[in-house]
Amino acid sequence: MSDRALCVVRAGALTTVQDRGRPGHAHLGVPRSGALDGPAAALVNRLVGNPPDAAVLETTLNGCALRPRSAVTVAVGGAPCRVTVDGRPVAWGAPVRVPAGAVLDVGPAVAGIRGYVAVAGGIAVEPVLGSRSTDLLSGLGPAPLTDGTILPVGPLVPLGSELAPHARVDVAPQPAPPAELVLRVTLGPRDDWFTPDAVRAFTSRTFRVSSASNRIGLRTDGPALERALSGELASEGMVLGAVQVPPAGRPVVFLADHPTTGGYPVIGVVRAADLPAAAQAVPGTPVRFVAVRRR
C-alpha cells in the first residue's frame, strides 16, 4: 500500500471529500455537488500547488484531525480556525509542511462554518461520474469521513520538468464570513404564484439563516410568503441557487447537493457568485434578497 495517504484521527461533525462537482448529470437525477465555498477550495489548492479541480476536504464547524503516512504539504482555509501540527500552532491560510506520522489538527471554526483542507497531490479517492465529490443527497462519491478512514493522496503534479511548487506566501487573504448575507436574486419563474405583498416582502424584509440548513439548502427563518395560487405544481427541474418556497412559506436556497426536481414554486434564483458566502453564513445571520434584472 502506498505511503501517500492520510489517516483520519478525528472526523469531525461532517467532513467530506469535495472538488468542483459533477455538473451535466441533472437528467439522471444527479446533483452537481462539489465544494460549497468554491473560491476557498480553489485557494487552498493553489497554495499547495494543486490544479484547481483537485479534491480537498470540506469540514463543518469543528474541523478534523489527520495523520499523514509520509511528509506532505497542506493548506487550511475557508472558515478561520486554529491549526496545529503535533500540538504546535501553524499558519492558517498558508502552505504548511506536515512530517510523516505527525497529527494535523484543524480546530473548530471561530467564524463561518466550512473549512477546506488541501494536500499537495489532492485527495485521490476513486471518481464517480467524473468527480470525487461526496453527494449527501444521492449517496454518490465517498462516504463522509469517519475515524480511522484512510484517504489516498495523489502524486505531485509535474510542472514542465519539475514538480509543481506550492505558493510562496506567508498568508493568503480570504474574505471574512458574512455578518449579513446579501443575495442577488432574479425573480421567477414562479413569482406569480405569490401575492404582490409576498414578493415585496421577499425582496425587502430581512430573513435569518436557519439552523436546519445543510449542503442541500440554506433554510431561512422569517416572514412567511403567502401564495396567490393554492394548487400544486407538477415536478419541475431545479437549478443551483433556486429559491424554493415550501408550504410553510419560508424560502430555501438550493445549494450544491440540491434535488434536481421539485414541486414547490421557485420565487427566484440567486446569482451563483453569491452562493459561496451562503456556505459560510452561521445560523442567525441576517439574509436579504435583492432583486436584480435578468442579464
PDB file of C-alpha atoms in Angstrom:
ATOM      1  CA  MET A   1       0.000   0.000   0.000  1.00  0.00           C
ATOM      2  CA  SER A   2       1.298   3.467  -0.906  1.00  0.00           C
ATOM      3  CA  ASP A   3       2.575   5.628   1.932  1.00  0.00           C
ATOM      4  CA  ARG A   4       0.963   8.654   0.220  1.00  0.00           C
ATOM      5  CA  ALA A   5      -2.136   8.524   2.361  1.00  0.00           C
ATOM      6  CA  LEU A   6      -3.830  10.254   5.273  1.00  0.00           C
ATOM      7  CA  CYS A   7      -5.320   8.508   8.296  1.00  0.00           C
ATOM      8  CA  VAL A   8      -8.349  10.235   9.792  1.00  0.00           C
ATOM      9  CA  VAL A   9      -7.731  10.603  13.526  1.00  0.00           C
ATOM     10  CA  ARG A  10     -10.807  12.774  14.179  1.00  0.00           C
ATOM     11  CA  ALA A  11     -13.506  13.010  11.521  1.00  0.00           C
ATOM     12  CA  GLY A  12     -15.374  15.985  12.980  1.00  0.00           C
ATOM     13  CA  ALA A  13     -19.091  16.757  12.712  1.00  0.00           C
ATOM     14  CA  LEU A  14     -19.205  16.375   8.925  1.00  0.00           C
ATOM     15  CA  THR A  15     -16.097  16.162   6.773  1.00  0.00           C
ATOM     16  CA  THR A  16     -16.457  15.222   3.125  1.00  0.00           C
ATOM     17  CA  VAL A  17     -14.300  14.977   0.020  1.00  0.00           C
ATOM     18  CA  GLN A  18     -15.172  17.707  -2.499  1.00  0.00           C
ATOM     19  CA  ASP A  19     -13.911  19.044  -5.813  1.00  0.00           C
ATOM     20  CA  ARG A  20     -15.675  21.108  -8.478  1.00  0.00           C
ATOM     21  CA  GLY A  21     -18.534  18.601  -8.596  1.00  0.00           C
ATOM     22  CA  ARG A  22     -20.228  16.680 -11.381  1.00  0.00           C
ATOM     23  CA  PRO A  23     -22.285  19.124 -13.493  1.00  0.00           C
ATOM     24  CA  GLY A  24     -24.207  17.901 -16.515  1.00  0.00           C
ATOM     25  CA  HIS A  25     -25.978  14.908 -14.962  1.00  0.00           C
ATOM     26  CA  ALA A  26     -29.240  16.505 -13.805  1.00  0.00           C
ATOM     27  CA  HIS A  27     -31.136  14.488 -16.436  1.00  0.00           C
ATOM     28  CA  LEU A  28     -30.040  11.394 -14.495  1.00  0.00           C
ATOM     29  CA  GLY A  29     -31.236  12.883 -11.198  1.00  0.00           C
ATOM     30  CA  VAL A  30     -27.653  13.556 -10.065  1.00  0.00           C
ATOM     31  CA  PRO A  31     -26.959  16.945  -8.425  1.00  0.00           C
ATOM     32  CA  ARG A  32     -23.837  18.969  -9.171  1.00  0.00           C
ATOM     33  CA  SER A  33     -22.400  18.628  -5.645  1.00  0.00           C
ATOM     34  CA  GLY A  34     -18.842  19.958  -5.102  1.00  0.00           C
ATOM     35  CA  ALA A  35     -17.361  22.387  -2.583  1.00  0.00           C
ATOM     36  CA  LEU A  36     -19.949  24.837  -1.237  1.00  0.00           C
ATOM     37  CA  ASP A  37     -17.328  27.581  -0.962  1.00  0.00           C
ATOM     38  CA  GLY A  38     -15.659  27.102  -4.326  1.00  0.00           C
ATOM     39  CA  PRO A  39     -13.246  30.063  -4.083  1.00  0.00           C
ATOM     40  CA  ALA A  40     -11.938  28.827  -0.710  1.00  0.00           C
ATOM     41  CA  ALA A  41     -11.365  25.322  -2.093  1.00  0.00           C
ATOM     42  CA  ALA A  42      -9.580  26.722  -5.164  1.00  0.00           C
ATOM     43  CA  LEU A  43      -7.353  28.915  -2.996  1.00  0.00           C
ATOM     44  CA  VAL A  44      -6.104  26.124  -0.724  1.00  0.00           C
ATOM     45  CA  ASN A  45      -5.391  24.027  -3.826  1.00  0.00           C
ATOM     46  CA  ARG A  46      -3.346  26.896  -5.261  1.00  0.00           C
ATOM     47  CA  LEU A  47      -1.443  27.274  -2.003  1.00  0.00           C
ATOM     48  CA  VAL A  48      -0.182  23.664  -2.193  1.00  0.00           C
ATOM     49  CA  GLY A  49       0.468  23.681  -5.955  1.00  0.00           C
ATOM     50  CA  ASN A  50      -2.565  21.613  -6.975  1.00  0.00           C
ATOM     51  CA  PRO A  51      -4.712  22.243 -10.048  1.00  0.00           C
ATOM     52  CA  PRO A  52      -7.991  23.990  -9.124  1.00  0.00           C
ATOM     53  CA  ASP A  53     -10.055  20.837  -9.689  1.00  0.00           C
ATOM     54  CA  ALA A  54      -8.098  18.666  -7.215  1.00  0.00           C
ATOM     55  CA  ALA A  55     -10.176  17.105  -4.445  1.00  0.00           C
ATOM     56  CA  VAL A  56      -9.967  18.649  -0.959  1.00  0.00           C
ATOM     57  CA  LEU A  57     -11.628  18.032   2.391  1.00  0.00           C
ATOM     58  CA  GLU A  58     -14.588  20.182   3.415  1.00  0.00           C
ATOM     59  CA  THR A  59     -15.032  20.361   7.203  1.00  0.00           C
ATOM     60  CA  THR A  60     -18.111  21.550   9.093  1.00  0.00           C
ATOM     61  CA  LEU A  61     -17.961  23.600  12.313  1.00  0.00           C
ATOM     62  CA  ASN A  62     -15.416  21.630  14.351  1.00  0.00           C
ATOM     63  CA  GLY A  63     -12.736  20.660  11.835  1.00  0.00           C
ATOM     64  CA  CYS A  64     -10.897  17.333  11.745  1.00  0.00           C
ATOM     65  CA  ALA A  65      -7.519  15.743  12.539  1.00  0.00           C
ATOM     66  CA  LEU A  66      -5.312  13.836  10.084  1.00  0.00           C
ATOM     67  CA  ARG A  67      -2.070  11.834  10.277  1.00  0.00           C
ATOM     68  CA  PRO A  68      -0.074  11.516   7.011  1.00  0.00           C
ATOM     69  CA  ARG A  69       1.922   8.337   6.382  1.00  0.00           C
ATOM     70  CA  SER A  70       4.574  10.381   4.579  1.00  0.00           C
ATOM     71  CA  ALA A  71       5.526  14.050   4.760  1.00  0.00           C
ATOM     72  CA  VAL A  72       3.009  16.270   2.940  1.00  0.00           C
ATOM     73  CA  THR A  73       2.342  19.934   2.274  1.00  0.00           C
ATOM     74  CA  VAL A  74      -1.126  21.084   3.313  1.00  0.00           C
ATOM     75  CA  ALA A  75      -3.114  24.310   3.474  1.00  0.00           C
ATOM     76  CA  VAL A  76      -6.209  25.094   5.519  1.00  0.00           C
ATOM     77  CA  GLY A  77      -8.639  27.846   4.507  1.00  0.00           C
ATOM     78  CA  GLY A  78     -12.314  28.763   4.390  1.00  0.00           C
ATOM     79  CA  ALA A  79     -13.690  29.314   7.889  1.00  0.00           C
ATOM     80  CA  PRO A  80     -10.904  30.714  10.132  1.00  0.00           C
ATOM     81  CA  CYS A  81      -9.707  28.261  12.768  1.00  0.00           C
ATOM     82  CA  ARG A  82      -6.707  27.248  14.873  1.00  0.00           C
ATOM     83  CA  VAL A  83      -4.369  24.799  13.133  1.00  0.00           C
ATOM     84  CA  THR A  84      -1.706  22.734  14.900  1.00  0.00           C
ATOM     85  CA  VAL A  85       0.840  20.038  13.994  1.00  0.00           C
ATOM     86  CA  ASP A  86       1.518  17.719  16.947  1.00  0.00           C
ATOM     87  CA  GLY A  87       0.100  20.421  19.198  1.00  0.00           C
ATOM     88  CA  ARG A  88       2.275  23.254  17.867  1.00  0.00           C
ATOM     89  CA  PRO A  89       0.427  26.170  16.212  1.00  0.00           C
ATOM     90  CA  VAL A  90       1.000  26.584  12.473  1.00  0.00           C
ATOM     91  CA  ALA A  91      -0.335  29.039   9.908  1.00  0.00           C
ATOM     92  CA  TRP A  92      -3.919  29.071   8.676  1.00  0.00           C
ATOM     93  CA  GLY A  93      -4.296  30.188   5.049  1.00  0.00           C
ATOM     94  CA  ALA A  94      -0.715  29.271   4.088  1.00  0.00           C
ATOM     95  CA  PRO A  95       1.198  26.146   2.971  1.00  0.00           C
ATOM     96  CA  VAL A  96       2.450  24.038   5.900  1.00  0.00           C
ATOM     97  CA  ARG A  97       4.758  21.010   5.871  1.00  0.00           C
ATOM     98  CA  VAL A  98       3.475  18.103   7.990  1.00  0.00           C
ATOM     99  CA  PRO A  99       6.019  15.349   8.771  1.00  0.00           C
ATOM    100  CA  ALA A 100       5.149  11.671   8.423  1.00  0.00           C
ATOM    101  CA  GLY A 101       3.246  10.444  11.477  1.00  0.00           C
ATOM    102  CA  ALA A 102       2.536  13.921  12.850  1.00  0.00           C
ATOM    103  CA  VAL A 103      -1.074  14.932  13.586  1.00  0.00           C
ATOM    104  CA  LEU A 104      -2.519  17.881  11.711  1.00  0.00           C
ATOM    105  CA  ASP A 105      -5.392  19.207  13.811  1.00  0.00           C
ATOM    106  CA  VAL A 106      -7.874  21.585  12.164  1.00  0.00           C
ATOM    107  CA  GLY A 107      -9.738  23.168  15.040  1.00  0.00           C
ATOM    108  CA  PRO A 108     -13.296  24.488  15.389  1.00  0.00           C
ATOM    109  CA  ALA A 109     -14.298  27.417  13.198  1.00  0.00           C
ATOM    110  CA  VAL A 110     -14.028  30.730  15.040  1.00  0.00           C
ATOM    111  CA  ALA A 111     -16.172  32.348  12.328  1.00  0.00           C
ATOM    112  CA  GLY A 112     -18.113  30.820   9.457  1.00  0.00           C
ATOM    113  CA  ILE A 113     -18.942  27.139   9.085  1.00  0.00           C
ATOM    114  CA  ARG A 114     -16.905  25.290   6.449  1.00  0.00           C
ATOM    115  CA  GLY A 115     -13.155  24.829   6.326  1.00  0.00           C
ATOM    116  CA  TYR A 116     -11.112  23.421   3.446  1.00  0.00           C
ATOM    117  CA  VAL A 117      -8.004  21.245   3.711  1.00  0.00           C
ATOM    118  CA  ALA A 118      -5.856  20.727   0.614  1.00  0.00           C
ATOM    119  CA  VAL A 119      -2.889  18.358   0.436  1.00  0.00           C
ATOM    120  CA  ALA A 120      -0.303  18.501  -2.340  1.00  0.00           C
ATOM    121  CA  GLY A 121      -1.307  15.805  -4.831  1.00  0.00           C
ATOM    122  CA  GLY A 122      -5.008  16.009  -3.938  1.00  0.00           C
ATOM    123  CA  ILE A 123      -7.305  13.503  -2.236  1.00  0.00           C
ATOM    124  CA  ALA A 124      -7.193  10.575  -4.676  1.00  0.00           C
ATOM    125  CA  VAL A 125     -10.377   8.621  -3.938  1.00  0.00           C
ATOM    126  CA  GLU A 126     -11.974   6.961  -6.963  1.00  0.00           C
ATOM    127  CA  PRO A 127     -14.025   9.394  -9.093  1.00  0.00           C
ATOM    128  CA  VAL A 128     -17.711   8.703  -9.808  1.00  0.00           C
ATOM    129  CA  LEU A 129     -19.196  10.307 -12.944  1.00  0.00           C
ATOM    130  CA  GLY A 130     -16.037  12.366 -13.301  1.00  0.00           C
ATOM    131  CA  SER A 131     -15.926  13.736  -9.743  1.00  0.00           C
ATOM    132  CA  ARG A 132     -14.541  12.712  -6.355  1.00  0.00           C
ATOM    133  CA  SER A 133     -17.187  14.744  -4.505  1.00  0.00           C
ATOM    134  CA  THR A 134     -19.356  13.331  -1.755  1.00  0.00           C
ATOM    135  CA  ASP A 135     -23.036  13.901  -2.593  1.00  0.00           C
ATOM    136  CA  LEU A 136     -25.142  13.688   0.547  1.00  0.00           C
ATOM    137  CA  LEU A 137     -28.450  13.602  -1.349  1.00  0.00           C
ATOM    138  CA  SER A 138     -27.784  10.863  -3.913  1.00  0.00           C
ATOM    139  CA  GLY A 139     -25.112   8.990  -1.950  1.00  0.00           C
ATOM    140  CA  LEU A 140     -22.615   9.135  -4.812  1.00  0.00           C
ATOM    141  CA  GLY A 141     -18.915   9.517  -4.095  1.00  0.00           C
ATOM    142  CA  PRO A 142     -17.064   8.575  -0.905  1.00  0.00           C
ATOM    143  CA  ALA A 143     -18.959   8.413   2.365  1.00  0.00           C
ATOM    144  CA  PRO A 144     -18.455  11.224   4.879  1.00  0.00           C
ATOM    145  CA  LEU A 145     -15.257  10.651   6.824  1.00  0.00           C
ATOM    146  CA  THR A 146     -15.219   8.514   9.955  1.00  0.00           C
ATOM    147  CA  ASP A 147     -12.414   7.981  12.470  1.00  0.00           C
ATOM    148  CA  GLY A 148      -9.866   5.565  11.010  1.00  0.00           C
ATOM    149  CA  THR A 149     -10.679   6.255   7.352  1.00  0.00           C
ATOM    150  CA  ILE A 150      -7.622   6.022   5.093  1.00  0.00           C
ATOM    151  CA  LEU A 151      -7.528   8.606   2.291  1.00  0.00           C
ATOM    152  CA  PRO A 152      -5.139   8.069  -0.628  1.00  0.00           C
ATOM    153  CA  VAL A 153      -3.127  11.101  -1.732  1.00  0.00           C
ATOM    154  CA  GLY A 154      -2.293  11.590  -5.400  1.00  0.00           C
ATOM    155  CA  PRO A 155       1.167  12.105  -6.865  1.00  0.00           C
ATOM    156  CA  LEU A 156       2.595  15.596  -7.099  1.00  0.00           C
ATOM    157  CA  VAL A 157       1.655  17.254 -10.395  1.00  0.00           C
ATOM    158  CA  PRO A 158       4.582  17.813 -12.777  1.00  0.00           C
ATOM    159  CA  LEU A 159       5.089  21.397 -13.915  1.00  0.00           C
ATOM    160  CA  GLY A 160       7.210  21.130 -17.056  1.00  0.00           C
ATOM    161  CA  SER A 161      10.254  19.108 -15.959  1.00  0.00           C
ATOM    162  CA  GLU A 162       9.813  19.954 -12.288  1.00  0.00           C
ATOM    163  CA  LEU A 163       7.222  19.236  -9.622  1.00  0.00           C
ATOM    164  CA  ALA A 164       4.609  21.939  -9.080  1.00  0.00           C
ATOM    165  CA  PRO A 165       5.776  24.156  -6.211  1.00  0.00           C
ATOM    166  CA  HIS A 166       3.452  25.356  -3.503  1.00  0.00           C
ATOM    167  CA  ALA A 167       2.714  29.079  -3.289  1.00  0.00           C
ATOM    168  CA  ARG A 168       5.408  31.256  -1.697  1.00  0.00           C
ATOM    169  CA  VAL A 169       3.258  33.336   0.631  1.00  0.00           C
ATOM    170  CA  ASP A 170       3.044  33.988   4.332  1.00  0.00           C
ATOM    171  CA  VAL A 171      -0.764  34.205   4.477  1.00  0.00           C
ATOM    172  CA  ALA A 172      -3.271  34.414   1.606  1.00  0.00           C
ATOM    173  CA  PRO A 173      -6.095  36.953   2.114  1.00  0.00           C
ATOM    174  CA  GLN A 174      -9.554  35.398   2.282  1.00  0.00           C
ATOM    175  CA  PRO A 175     -12.979  37.032   2.676  1.00  0.00           C
ATOM    176  CA  ALA A 176     -14.465  37.023   6.156  1.00  0.00           C
ATOM    177  CA  PRO A 177     -17.686  35.069   6.753  1.00  0.00           C
ATOM    178  CA  PRO A 178     -20.665  37.378   6.231  1.00  0.00           C
ATOM    179  CA  ALA A 179     -22.106  39.422   9.083  1.00  0.00           C
ATOM    180  CA  GLU A 180     -25.098  39.933   6.776  1.00  0.00           C
ATOM    181  CA  LEU A 181     -25.813  37.697   3.781  1.00  0.00           C
ATOM    182  CA  VAL A 182     -26.929  39.709   0.756  1.00  0.00           C
ATOM    183  CA  LEU A 183     -28.153  37.517  -2.092  1.00  0.00           C
ATOM    184  CA  ARG A 184     -28.879  38.985  -5.505  1.00  0.00           C
ATOM    185  CA  VAL A 185     -31.884  37.222  -6.964  1.00  0.00           C
ATOM    186  CA  THR A 186     -33.630  37.180 -10.314  1.00  0.00           C
ATOM    187  CA  LEU A 187     -37.365  36.808  -9.758  1.00  0.00           C
ATOM    188  CA  GLY A 188     -39.175  33.887 -11.357  1.00  0.00           C
ATOM    189  CA  PRO A 189     -40.043  31.593 -12.861  1.00  0.00           C
ATOM    190  CA  ARG A 190     -42.923  31.137 -10.364  1.00  0.00           C
ATOM    191  CA  ASP A 191     -43.069  34.511  -8.596  1.00  0.00           C
ATOM    192  CA  ASP A 192     -46.612  34.851  -9.993  1.00  0.00           C
ATOM    193  CA  TRP A 193     -47.646  32.073  -7.600  1.00  0.00           C
ATOM    194  CA  PHE A 194     -47.221  34.554  -4.724  1.00  0.00           C
ATOM    195  CA  THR A 195     -49.192  37.647  -3.749  1.00  0.00           C
ATOM    196  CA  PRO A 196     -47.675  41.054  -4.604  1.00  0.00           C
ATOM    197  CA  ASP A 197     -47.216  41.652  -0.870  1.00  0.00           C
ATOM    198  CA  ALA A 198     -45.303  38.378  -0.559  1.00  0.00           C
ATOM    199  CA  VAL A 199     -42.986  39.275  -3.445  1.00  0.00           C
ATOM    200  CA  ARG A 200     -42.347  42.677  -1.866  1.00  0.00           C
ATOM    201  CA  ALA A 201     -41.646  41.036   1.488  1.00  0.00           C
ATOM    202  CA  PHE A 202     -39.239  38.603  -0.177  1.00  0.00           C
ATOM    203  CA  THR A 203     -37.156  41.433  -1.630  1.00  0.00           C
ATOM    204  CA  SER A 204     -37.460  43.956   1.221  1.00  0.00           C
ATOM    205  CA  ARG A 205     -37.754  42.110   4.551  1.00  0.00           C
ATOM    206  CA  THR A 206     -34.887  40.528   6.495  1.00  0.00           C
ATOM    207  CA  PHE A 207     -34.739  36.763   6.972  1.00  0.00           C
ATOM    208  CA  ARG A 208     -32.235  34.793   9.060  1.00  0.00           C
ATOM    209  CA  VAL A 209     -30.243  31.638   8.374  1.00  0.00           C
ATOM    210  CA  SER A 210     -31.943  28.644   9.983  1.00  0.00           C
ATOM    211  CA  SER A 211     -30.044  26.031  11.986  1.00  0.00           C
ATOM    212  CA  ALA A 212     -31.731  23.423   9.744  1.00  0.00           C
ATOM    213  CA  SER A 213     -29.535  24.499   6.795  1.00  0.00           C
ATOM    214  CA  ASN A 214     -27.175  21.947   5.218  1.00  0.00           C
ATOM    215  CA  ARG A 215     -25.364  21.170   1.947  1.00  0.00           C
ATOM    216  CA  ILE A 216     -28.709  20.645   0.219  1.00  0.00           C
ATOM    217  CA  GLY A 217     -30.130  24.058   1.000  1.00  0.00           C
ATOM    218  CA  LEU A 218     -29.853  27.197   3.091  1.00  0.00           C
ATOM    219  CA  ARG A 219     -33.111  27.386   5.011  1.00  0.00           C
ATOM    220  CA  THR A 220     -34.394  30.665   6.380  1.00  0.00           C
ATOM    221  CA  ASP A 221     -36.499  31.870   9.284  1.00  0.00           C
ATOM    222  CA  GLY A 222     -38.603  34.994   8.895  1.00  0.00           C
ATOM    223  CA  PRO A 223     -41.830  36.215   7.319  1.00  0.00           C
ATOM    224  CA  ALA A 224     -43.960  33.556   5.629  1.00  0.00           C
ATOM    225  CA  LEU A 225     -44.572  34.259   1.937  1.00  0.00           C
ATOM    226  CA  GLU A 226     -48.262  33.967   1.075  1.00  0.00           C
ATOM    227  CA  ARG A 227     -49.263  32.215  -2.124  1.00  0.00           C
ATOM    228  CA  ALA A 228     -51.684  33.693  -4.636  1.00  0.00           C
ATOM    229  CA  LEU A 229     -52.328  30.218  -6.073  1.00  0.00           C
ATOM    230  CA  SER A 230     -53.218  27.299  -3.860  1.00  0.00           C
ATOM    231  CA  GLY A 231     -52.713  24.425  -6.296  1.00  0.00           C
ATOM    232  CA  GLU A 232     -49.684  22.176  -6.669  1.00  0.00           C
ATOM    233  CA  LEU A 233     -47.104  22.291  -9.422  1.00  0.00           C
ATOM    234  CA  ALA A 234     -46.044  19.304 -11.446  1.00  0.00           C
ATOM    235  CA  SER A 235     -42.440  18.443 -10.614  1.00  0.00           C
ATOM    236  CA  GLU A 236     -40.024  20.806 -12.365  1.00  0.00           C
ATOM    237  CA  GLY A 237     -36.275  20.943 -12.905  1.00  0.00           C
ATOM    238  CA  MET A 238     -34.288  22.730 -10.177  1.00  0.00           C
ATOM    239  CA  VAL A 239     -31.046  24.665 -10.609  1.00  0.00           C
ATOM    240  CA  LEU A 240     -28.273  25.727  -8.256  1.00  0.00           C
ATOM    241  CA  GLY A 241     -29.392  28.847  -6.381  1.00  0.00           C
ATOM    242  CA  ALA A 242     -33.127  28.271  -6.926  1.00  0.00           C
ATOM    243  CA  VAL A 243     -35.184  29.748  -4.061  1.00  0.00           C
ATOM    244  CA  GLN A 244     -37.972  27.280  -3.421  1.00  0.00           C
ATOM    245  CA  VAL A 245     -40.823  28.125  -1.060  1.00  0.00           C
ATOM    246  CA  PRO A 246     -42.394  25.135   0.765  1.00  0.00           C
ATOM    247  CA  PRO A 247     -45.954  25.346   2.186  1.00  0.00           C
ATOM    248  CA  ALA A 248     -44.699  26.959   5.433  1.00  0.00           C
ATOM    249  CA  GLY A 249     -43.694  29.976   3.325  1.00  0.00           C
ATOM    250  CA  ARG A 250     -40.006  30.278   4.348  1.00  0.00           C
ATOM    251  CA  PRO A 251     -37.581  30.457   1.411  1.00  0.00           C
ATOM    252  CA  VAL A 252     -34.965  27.731   0.882  1.00  0.00           C
ATOM    253  CA  VAL A 253     -31.905  28.484  -1.277  1.00  0.00           C
ATOM    254  CA  PHE A 254     -30.746  25.340  -3.076  1.00  0.00           C
ATOM    255  CA  LEU A 255     -27.020  24.629  -2.680  1.00  0.00           C
ATOM    256  CA  ALA A 256     -24.653  22.080  -4.223  1.00  0.00           C
ATOM    257  CA  ASP A 257     -26.427  18.852  -3.156  1.00  0.00           C
ATOM    258  CA  HIS A 258     -29.909  20.098  -4.085  1.00  0.00           C
ATOM    259  CA  PRO A 259     -32.506  17.796  -5.701  1.00  0.00           C
ATOM    260  CA  THR A 260     -32.695  18.078  -9.470  1.00  0.00           C
ATOM    261  CA  THR A 261     -36.506  18.299  -9.487  1.00  0.00           C
ATOM    262  CA  GLY A 262     -39.116  19.718  -7.127  1.00  0.00           C
ATOM    263  CA  GLY A 263     -42.795  20.546  -6.859  1.00  0.00           C
ATOM    264  CA  TYR A 264     -42.772  23.713  -4.754  1.00  0.00           C
ATOM    265  CA  PRO A 265     -42.758  27.061  -6.589  1.00  0.00           C
ATOM    266  CA  VAL A 266     -39.435  28.834  -7.167  1.00  0.00           C
ATOM    267  CA  ILE A 267     -39.838  32.542  -6.451  1.00  0.00           C
ATOM    268  CA  GLY A 268     -36.369  33.435  -7.755  1.00  0.00           C
ATOM    269  CA  VAL A 269     -32.820  32.284  -8.464  1.00  0.00           C
ATOM    270  CA  VAL A 270     -29.742  33.556  -6.597  1.00  0.00           C
ATOM    271  CA  ARG A 271     -26.681  34.634  -8.579  1.00  0.00           C
ATOM    272  CA  ALA A 272     -24.036  31.889  -8.487  1.00  0.00           C
ATOM    273  CA  ALA A 273     -21.361  34.388  -7.408  1.00  0.00           C
ATOM    274  CA  ASP A 274     -23.246  34.998  -4.117  1.00  0.00           C
ATOM    275  CA  LEU A 275     -23.519  31.342  -3.080  1.00  0.00           C
ATOM    276  CA  PRO A 276     -20.008  30.862  -1.584  1.00  0.00           C
ATOM    277  CA  ALA A 277     -20.891  33.389   1.128  1.00  0.00           C
ATOM    278  CA  ALA A 278     -24.024  31.353   1.886  1.00  0.00           C
ATOM    279  CA  ALA A 279     -21.758  28.377   2.629  1.00  0.00           C
ATOM    280  CA  GLN A 280     -20.159  30.343   5.499  1.00  0.00           C
ATOM    281  CA  ALA A 281     -23.269  32.019   6.975  1.00  0.00           C
ATOM    282  CA  VAL A 282     -23.844  30.751  10.511  1.00  0.00           C
ATOM    283  CA  PRO A 283     -27.366  30.203  11.894  1.00  0.00           C
ATOM    284  CA  GLY A 284     -28.935  33.523  12.856  1.00  0.00           C
ATOM    285  CA  THR A 285     -27.083  35.521  10.183  1.00  0.00           C
ATOM    286  CA  PRO A 286     -29.417  38.142   8.631  1.00  0.00           C
ATOM    287  CA  VAL A 287     -30.331  37.395   4.997  1.00  0.00           C
ATOM    288  CA  ARG A 288     -31.575  39.922   2.448  1.00  0.00           C
ATOM    289  CA  PHE A 289     -32.725  39.045  -1.052  1.00  0.00           C
ATOM    290  CA  VAL A 290     -32.095  41.882  -3.518  1.00  0.00           C
ATOM    291  CA  ALA A 291     -33.966  41.723  -6.823  1.00  0.00           C
ATOM    292  CA  VAL A 292     -31.848  42.252  -9.942  1.00  0.00           C
ATOM    293  CA  ARG A 293     -32.727  42.179 -13.620  1.00  0.00           C
ATOM    294  CA  ARG A 294     -32.059  39.229 -15.866  1.00  0.00           C
ATOM    295  CA  ARG A 295     -28.749  39.523 -17.649  1.00  0.00           C
TER     296      ARG A 295
END
